[in-house]
Amino acid sequence: MLLEARDDEETVVFTTTAASVQVQVEPVGRWFEAYVKRRNRSTSTSFQELEEEEESSEEEEDEEFQLEEYPMLRTLDPKDWKNQDHYAVLGLVHLRYKATQKQIKAAHKAIVLKHHPDKRKAAGEQIVEGDNDYFTCITKAIEILSDPVKRRAFDSVDPTFDNAVPSKSEGKENFFEVFAPVFDRNARWSSKKHVPKLGTMESTFEDVDNFYSFWYNFDSWREFSYLDEEEKEKAECRDERRWIEKQNRASRAQRKKEEMNRIRTLVDTAYSCDPRIKKFKEEEKARKESEKKAKADAKKREQEEKERMLSYAHRSVFGVFHRPGRQELEAARLLKEKEEEEAKQAAQQAKKEKEIQKKAIKKERQKLRTTCKNWNYFADNEADSVKMMEEVEKLCDRLELISLQSLNEILASGSKDDSKAAVEKQVQEVNAQLQREREAEVQARQAARSAEQASGGGGGGGKGWNEDDLQLLIKAVNLFPAGTNARWEVIANYMNLHSTSGMKRNAKDVINKAKNLQRLDPLQKDEINRKAFEKFKKEHTSVAPTVDNAVPSERFDASGTDGNTAAWTTEEQKLLEQALKTYPVSTPERWEKIAAAVPGRSKKDCMKRYKELVEMVKAKKAAQEQVAAKSKK
């Protein structure tokens, strides 16, 4: 800032100032530490002031710091150092896990000055040689507490920590007084610093929800390596060290699982006993009921308005133009509400009675099982006991409430022999009833099967099926496979065109008969196939003398042989189809070349097979076209 000019002086500008340049400076060393502290505290304080504040706070702590000497220190066994309380050994039993490293070092220094073997020896005290002196316990204590990792392991198994979880009976009476100290005590294991408090009865829903969300997702740093039974440093080889590490990891994982189960049990118990949760649920239930009631009232008003308008329209049609009175509408509404309420009460009463009967049956069944179990199911060996157990379960499933009550009364008042006789009598009655039901079921099944067989497989409306029709049905099913458009209509139309019986059949008849053929025994299927093959062989070996084939053409008899009468195989059919594609109609001596391509077949056989295939395709197309024409109509 420039000084002001006096009255006798004159202000002169020599030159303009240069443009300002922004330079970014980063603190390092102790200044960086001061910068971080200022940023965390959101204050502007110099490094010296922070150091003075820290020194003053440490001096205050030192003034307040007092040691509480452990009275059992001289009686400690150095060999059992792992089970000792290290904080108590150093006189920090009142601070424990809250003690700082400076306090731990100061306590150790004070203890050493008093209990060092040289000091005691100079005072004329008898000193135990070697590591058997209790001073070894002090050395172990400072070794554990000065190492952050080892100290955390010891703090995790703090012998003074209370792991108890309050019961539901304790929490329901004084919830906040019982559970608040428990959550505060367990908050020390949280990996997160800011742990929400339990709160009070006036806490909001958001606060309660955040509290339980935090504890249901609790992240604990507590670990149990201090309780390892084996020390890997004592292992003689690498394999033994690995085995010890494996055992220790397994025991730590088991203890960690038990700890998390303890925390979860604590949270579950608190949640079930929390009166705020009950209050929030009741409020939510009331809100939903009010919304439901509002919707019902709106719907009711809408229905009343519709009825009123309908009544008004009805009256206007018949010349009565006055609106219905309010009393009439109110009386109709009350009557309707009364009927609905009575129906609702009747349904609730029926449901209640059903629930009561269900509970009574369940109680009687459990009573029967318990009584029979107490009598060892009236058996002397395990096999009879298991058998009687099955019979008892059968009784529980089959008997009604009255029968169960009477049987339980007999078992409660009678001796073992009387009870056994009563149970066996009831078992015989139940088994006889089951046998009668099975016989009735078998008879009904046989009657249904006989009726189905008498009606020709459940289809055709009593229309008979001869062997020719069955063989034609099998041929049509193979000719029109699954996936054919309107398959069963096509099959029925094909049978009507080619059947010699003159019986007209529809798709339903064909489907029922096809299903009946599928349910036949394998022997009956083989018999039908055998007859179909015999008929095919007979038709192809002997040709009836008709006008058309009385004078065979030169084209069929050019080979001068009778031809092969055996049925065409799948391989021969494929060779024939391929030859027909290879040699078109314009090929000279076409059928001679086709016959040469199909081994074992003559020219006449190939031409005859081709004619059969053409007729089959034409019949198939005709059946499909006829079904398509019907569907269009």
mmCIF file of C-alpha atoms in Angstrom, residues 432-596:
data_model
loop_
_atom_site.group_PDB
_atom_site.id
_atom_site.type_symbol
_atom_site.label_atom_id
_atom_site.label_comp_id
_atom_site.label_asym_id
_atom_site.label_seq_id
_atom_site.Cartn_x
_atom_site.Cartn_y
_atom_site.Cartn_z
ATOM 1 C CA ALA A 432 -59.156 -101.770 3.950
ATOM 2 C CA GLN A 433 -60.586 -98.438 2.850
ATOM 3 C CA LEU A 434 -57.502 -97.780 0.686
ATOM 4 C CA GLN A 435 -57.861 -101.246 -0.869
ATOM 5 C CA ARG A 436 -61.509 -100.591 -1.721
ATOM 6 C CA GLU A 437 -60.614 -97.282 -3.316
ATOM 7 C CA ARG A 438 -57.893 -98.920 -5.405
ATOM 8 C CA GLU A 439 -60.239 -101.683 -6.579
ATOM 9 C CA ALA A 440 -62.907 -99.135 -7.513
ATOM 10 C CA GLU A 441 -60.347 -97.155 -9.474
ATOM 11 C CA VAL A 442 -59.170 -100.261 -11.342
ATOM 12 C CA GLN A 443 -62.736 -101.220 -12.198
ATOM 13 C CA ALA A 444 -63.510 -97.742 -13.440
ATOM 14 C CA ARG A 445 -60.402 -97.801 -15.593
ATOM 15 C CA GLN A 446 -61.281 -101.188 -17.054
ATOM 16 C CA ALA A 447 -64.833 -100.039 -17.791
ATOM 17 C CA ALA A 448 -63.552 -96.948 -19.558
ATOM 18 C CA ARG A 449 -61.138 -99.056 -21.608
ATOM 19 C CA SER A 450 -63.887 -101.513 -22.564
ATOM 20 C CA ALA A 451 -66.193 -98.686 -23.611
ATOM 21 C CA GLU A 452 -63.419 -97.158 -25.675
ATOM 22 C CA GLN A 453 -62.680 -100.447 -27.417
ATOM 23 C CA ALA A 454 -66.395 -101.047 -28.033
ATOM 24 C CA SER A 455 -66.740 -97.628 -29.689
ATOM 25 C CA GLY A 456 -63.816 -98.280 -32.023
ATOM 26 C CA GLY A 457 -61.169 -96.298 -30.197
ATOM 27 C CA GLY A 458 -63.331 -93.423 -29.054
ATOM 28 C CA GLY A 459 -63.888 -91.965 -32.517
ATOM 29 C CA GLY A 460 -65.992 -92.243 -35.605
ATOM 30 C CA GLY A 461 -69.333 -92.169 -33.767
ATOM 31 C CA GLY A 462 -69.655 -95.976 -33.932
ATOM 32 C CA LYS A 463 -68.275 -96.258 -37.463
ATOM 33 C CA GLY A 464 -66.448 -99.548 -37.950
ATOM 34 C CA TRP A 465 -62.837 -99.812 -39.080
ATOM 35 C CA ASN A 466 -61.829 -102.803 -41.195
ATOM 36 C CA GLU A 467 -58.301 -103.900 -41.993
ATOM 37 C CA ASP A 468 -58.214 -102.034 -45.309
ATOM 38 C CA ASP A 469 -59.167 -98.778 -43.592
ATOM 39 C CA LEU A 470 -56.549 -99.286 -40.900
ATOM 40 C CA GLN A 471 -53.852 -99.935 -43.500
ATOM 41 C CA LEU A 472 -54.996 -96.924 -45.504
ATOM 42 C CA LEU A 473 -54.850 -94.787 -42.322
ATOM 43 C CA ILE A 474 -51.288 -95.935 -41.619
ATOM 44 C CA LYS A 475 -50.309 -95.157 -45.201
ATOM 45 C CA ALA A 476 -51.922 -91.694 -45.037
ATOM 46 C CA VAL A 477 -50.225 -90.852 -41.726
ATOM 47 C CA ASN A 478 -46.839 -91.723 -43.249
ATOM 48 C CA LEU A 479 -47.709 -89.905 -46.475
ATOM 49 C CA PHE A 480 -48.694 -86.659 -44.711
ATOM 50 C CA PRO A 481 -46.146 -86.197 -41.890
ATOM 51 C CA ALA A 482 -46.360 -83.764 -38.974
ATOM 52 C CA GLY A 483 -46.142 -80.165 -40.186
ATOM 53 C CA THR A 484 -48.527 -80.612 -43.114
ATOM 54 C CA ASN A 485 -51.059 -77.796 -43.304
ATOM 55 C CA ALA A 486 -54.436 -79.024 -41.935
ATOM 56 C CA ARG A 487 -52.884 -82.483 -41.653
ATOM 57 C CA TRP A 488 -55.808 -84.424 -40.201
ATOM 58 C CA GLU A 489 -58.352 -82.919 -42.588
ATOM 59 C CA VAL A 490 -56.058 -83.880 -45.475
ATOM 60 C CA ILE A 491 -55.714 -87.449 -44.117
ATOM 61 C CA ALA A 492 -59.491 -87.763 -43.704
ATOM 62 C CA ASN A 493 -60.077 -86.486 -47.251
ATOM 63 C CA TYR A 494 -57.440 -88.899 -48.609
ATOM 64 C CA MET A 495 -59.157 -91.827 -46.918
ATOM 65 C CA ASN A 496 -62.581 -90.783 -48.218
ATOM 66 C CA LEU A 497 -61.143 -90.718 -51.764
ATOM 67 C CA HIS A 498 -59.366 -94.093 -51.610
ATOM 68 C CA SER A 499 -61.395 -96.126 -49.119
ATOM 69 C CA THR A 500 -63.258 -99.143 -50.512
ATOM 70 C CA SER A 501 -65.690 -99.356 -47.579
ATOM 71 C CA GLY A 502 -67.568 -96.224 -48.631
ATOM 72 C CA MET A 503 -67.546 -94.893 -45.038
ATOM 73 C CA LYS A 504 -67.090 -91.143 -44.830
ATOM 74 C CA ARG A 505 -64.856 -89.996 -41.989
ATOM 75 C CA ASN A 506 -63.930 -86.594 -40.579
ATOM 76 C CA ALA A 507 -60.767 -85.318 -38.937
ATOM 77 C CA LYS A 508 -62.005 -86.139 -35.430
ATOM 78 C CA ASP A 509 -62.577 -89.798 -36.353
ATOM 79 C CA VAL A 510 -59.104 -90.059 -37.852
ATOM 80 C CA ILE A 511 -57.416 -88.438 -34.847
ATOM 81 C CA ASN A 512 -59.176 -90.704 -32.339
ATOM 82 C CA LYS A 513 -58.326 -93.833 -34.298
ATOM 83 C CA ALA A 514 -54.690 -92.762 -34.703
ATOM 84 C CA LYS A 515 -54.441 -92.249 -30.953
ATOM 85 C CA ASN A 516 -56.014 -95.646 -30.377
ATOM 86 C CA LEU A 517 -53.432 -97.267 -32.684
ATOM 87 C CA GLN A 518 -50.641 -95.559 -30.714
ATOM 88 C CA ARG A 519 -51.967 -97.108 -27.493
ATOM 89 C CA LEU A 520 -52.006 -100.613 -28.937
ATOM 90 C CA ASP A 521 -49.615 -103.267 -27.749
ATOM 91 C CA PRO A 522 -46.453 -103.852 -29.848
ATOM 92 C CA LEU A 523 -47.748 -107.292 -30.883
ATOM 93 C CA GLN A 524 -50.962 -105.795 -32.289
ATOM 94 C CA LYS A 525 -48.946 -103.163 -34.185
ATOM 95 C CA ASP A 526 -46.728 -105.877 -35.672
ATOM 96 C CA GLU A 527 -49.831 -107.855 -36.713
ATOM 97 C CA ILE A 528 -51.313 -104.840 -38.523
ATOM 98 C CA ASN A 529 -48.004 -104.111 -40.276
ATOM 99 C CA ARG A 530 -47.668 -107.769 -41.296
ATOM 100 C CA LYS A 531 -51.126 -107.814 -42.829
ATOM 101 C CA ALA A 532 -50.443 -104.562 -44.667
ATOM 102 C CA PHE A 533 -47.242 -106.000 -46.143
ATOM 103 C CA GLU A 534 -49.001 -109.204 -47.194
ATOM 104 C CA LYS A 535 -51.678 -107.176 -48.951
ATOM 105 C CA PHE A 536 -49.041 -105.061 -50.696
ATOM 106 C CA LYS A 537 -47.139 -108.156 -51.787
ATOM 107 C CA LYS A 538 -50.319 -109.791 -53.059
ATOM 108 C CA GLU A 539 -51.300 -106.726 -55.091
ATOM 109 C CA HIS A 540 -47.857 -106.423 -56.671
ATOM 110 C CA THR A 541 -47.330 -110.114 -57.486
ATOM 111 C CA SER A 542 -50.695 -110.902 -59.098
ATOM 112 C CA VAL A 543 -52.358 -108.339 -61.378
ATOM 113 C CA ALA A 544 -56.059 -108.757 -62.044
ATOM 114 C CA PRO A 545 -56.916 -109.205 -65.731
ATOM 115 C CA THR A 546 -58.522 -105.914 -66.692
ATOM 116 C CA VAL A 547 -59.015 -104.226 -69.997
ATOM 117 C CA ASP A 548 -56.148 -101.835 -69.359
ATOM 118 C CA ASN A 549 -53.509 -104.468 -68.638
ATOM 119 C CA ALA A 550 -54.895 -107.317 -70.790
ATOM 120 C CA VAL A 551 -52.710 -106.210 -73.651
ATOM 121 C CA PRO A 552 -49.427 -104.995 -72.200
ATOM 122 C CA SER A 553 -47.686 -102.292 -74.167
ATOM 123 C CA GLU A 554 -44.297 -102.735 -75.721
ATOM 124 C CA ARG A 555 -42.956 -100.014 -73.447
ATOM 125 C CA PHE A 556 -43.526 -102.123 -70.275
ATOM 126 C CA ASP A 557 -42.516 -105.454 -71.840
ATOM 127 C CA ALA A 558 -39.473 -104.249 -73.702
ATOM 128 C CA SER A 559 -37.133 -106.036 -71.347
ATOM 129 C CA GLY A 560 -38.900 -109.361 -71.795
ATOM 130 C CA THR A 561 -38.673 -110.148 -68.063
ATOM 131 C CA ASP A 562 -41.207 -110.336 -65.273
ATOM 132 C CA GLY A 563 -39.276 -107.794 -63.149
ATOM 133 C CA ASN A 564 -38.418 -107.693 -59.439
ATOM 134 C CA THR A 565 -41.494 -108.038 -57.191
ATOM 135 C CA ALA A 566 -39.685 -107.123 -53.933
ATOM 136 C CA ALA A 567 -40.625 -103.892 -52.179
ATOM 137 C CA TRP A 568 -38.521 -100.834 -52.890
ATOM 138 C CA THR A 569 -35.983 -99.979 -50.231
ATOM 139 C CA THR A 570 -35.091 -96.479 -49.132
ATOM 140 C CA GLU A 571 -31.717 -96.668 -50.872
ATOM 141 C CA GLU A 572 -33.310 -97.774 -54.157
ATOM 142 C CA GLN A 573 -35.868 -94.977 -53.882
ATOM 143 C CA LYS A 574 -33.072 -92.405 -53.474
ATOM 144 C CA LEU A 575 -31.171 -93.807 -56.496
ATOM 145 C CA LEU A 576 -34.350 -93.674 -58.593
ATOM 146 C CA GLU A 577 -35.064 -90.053 -57.653
ATOM 147 C CA GLN A 578 -31.483 -89.057 -58.433
ATOM 148 C CA ALA A 579 -31.593 -90.838 -61.812
ATOM 149 C CA LEU A 580 -34.861 -89.071 -62.711
ATOM 150 C CA LYS A 581 -33.151 -85.734 -62.031
ATOM 151 C CA THR A 582 -29.995 -86.721 -63.937
ATOM 152 C CA TYR A 583 -31.785 -87.952 -67.092
ATOM 153 C CA PRO A 584 -34.613 -85.574 -68.099
ATOM 154 C CA VAL A 585 -37.427 -86.387 -70.531
ATOM 155 C CA SER A 586 -35.437 -85.269 -73.595
ATOM 156 C CA THR A 587 -32.656 -87.834 -72.924
ATOM 157 C CA PRO A 588 -32.486 -90.634 -75.564
ATOM 158 C CA GLU A 589 -33.111 -94.123 -74.135
ATOM 159 C CA ARG A 590 -33.938 -92.484 -70.832
ATOM 160 C CA TRP A 591 -35.438 -95.485 -68.980
ATOM 161 C CA GLU A 592 -32.571 -97.792 -69.952
ATOM 162 C CA LYS A 593 -30.123 -95.352 -68.354
ATOM 163 C CA ILE A 594 -32.328 -94.950 -65.255
ATOM 164 C CA ALA A 595 -32.572 -98.772 -64.857
ATOM 165 C CA ALA A 596 -28.780 -98.994 -65.139
#
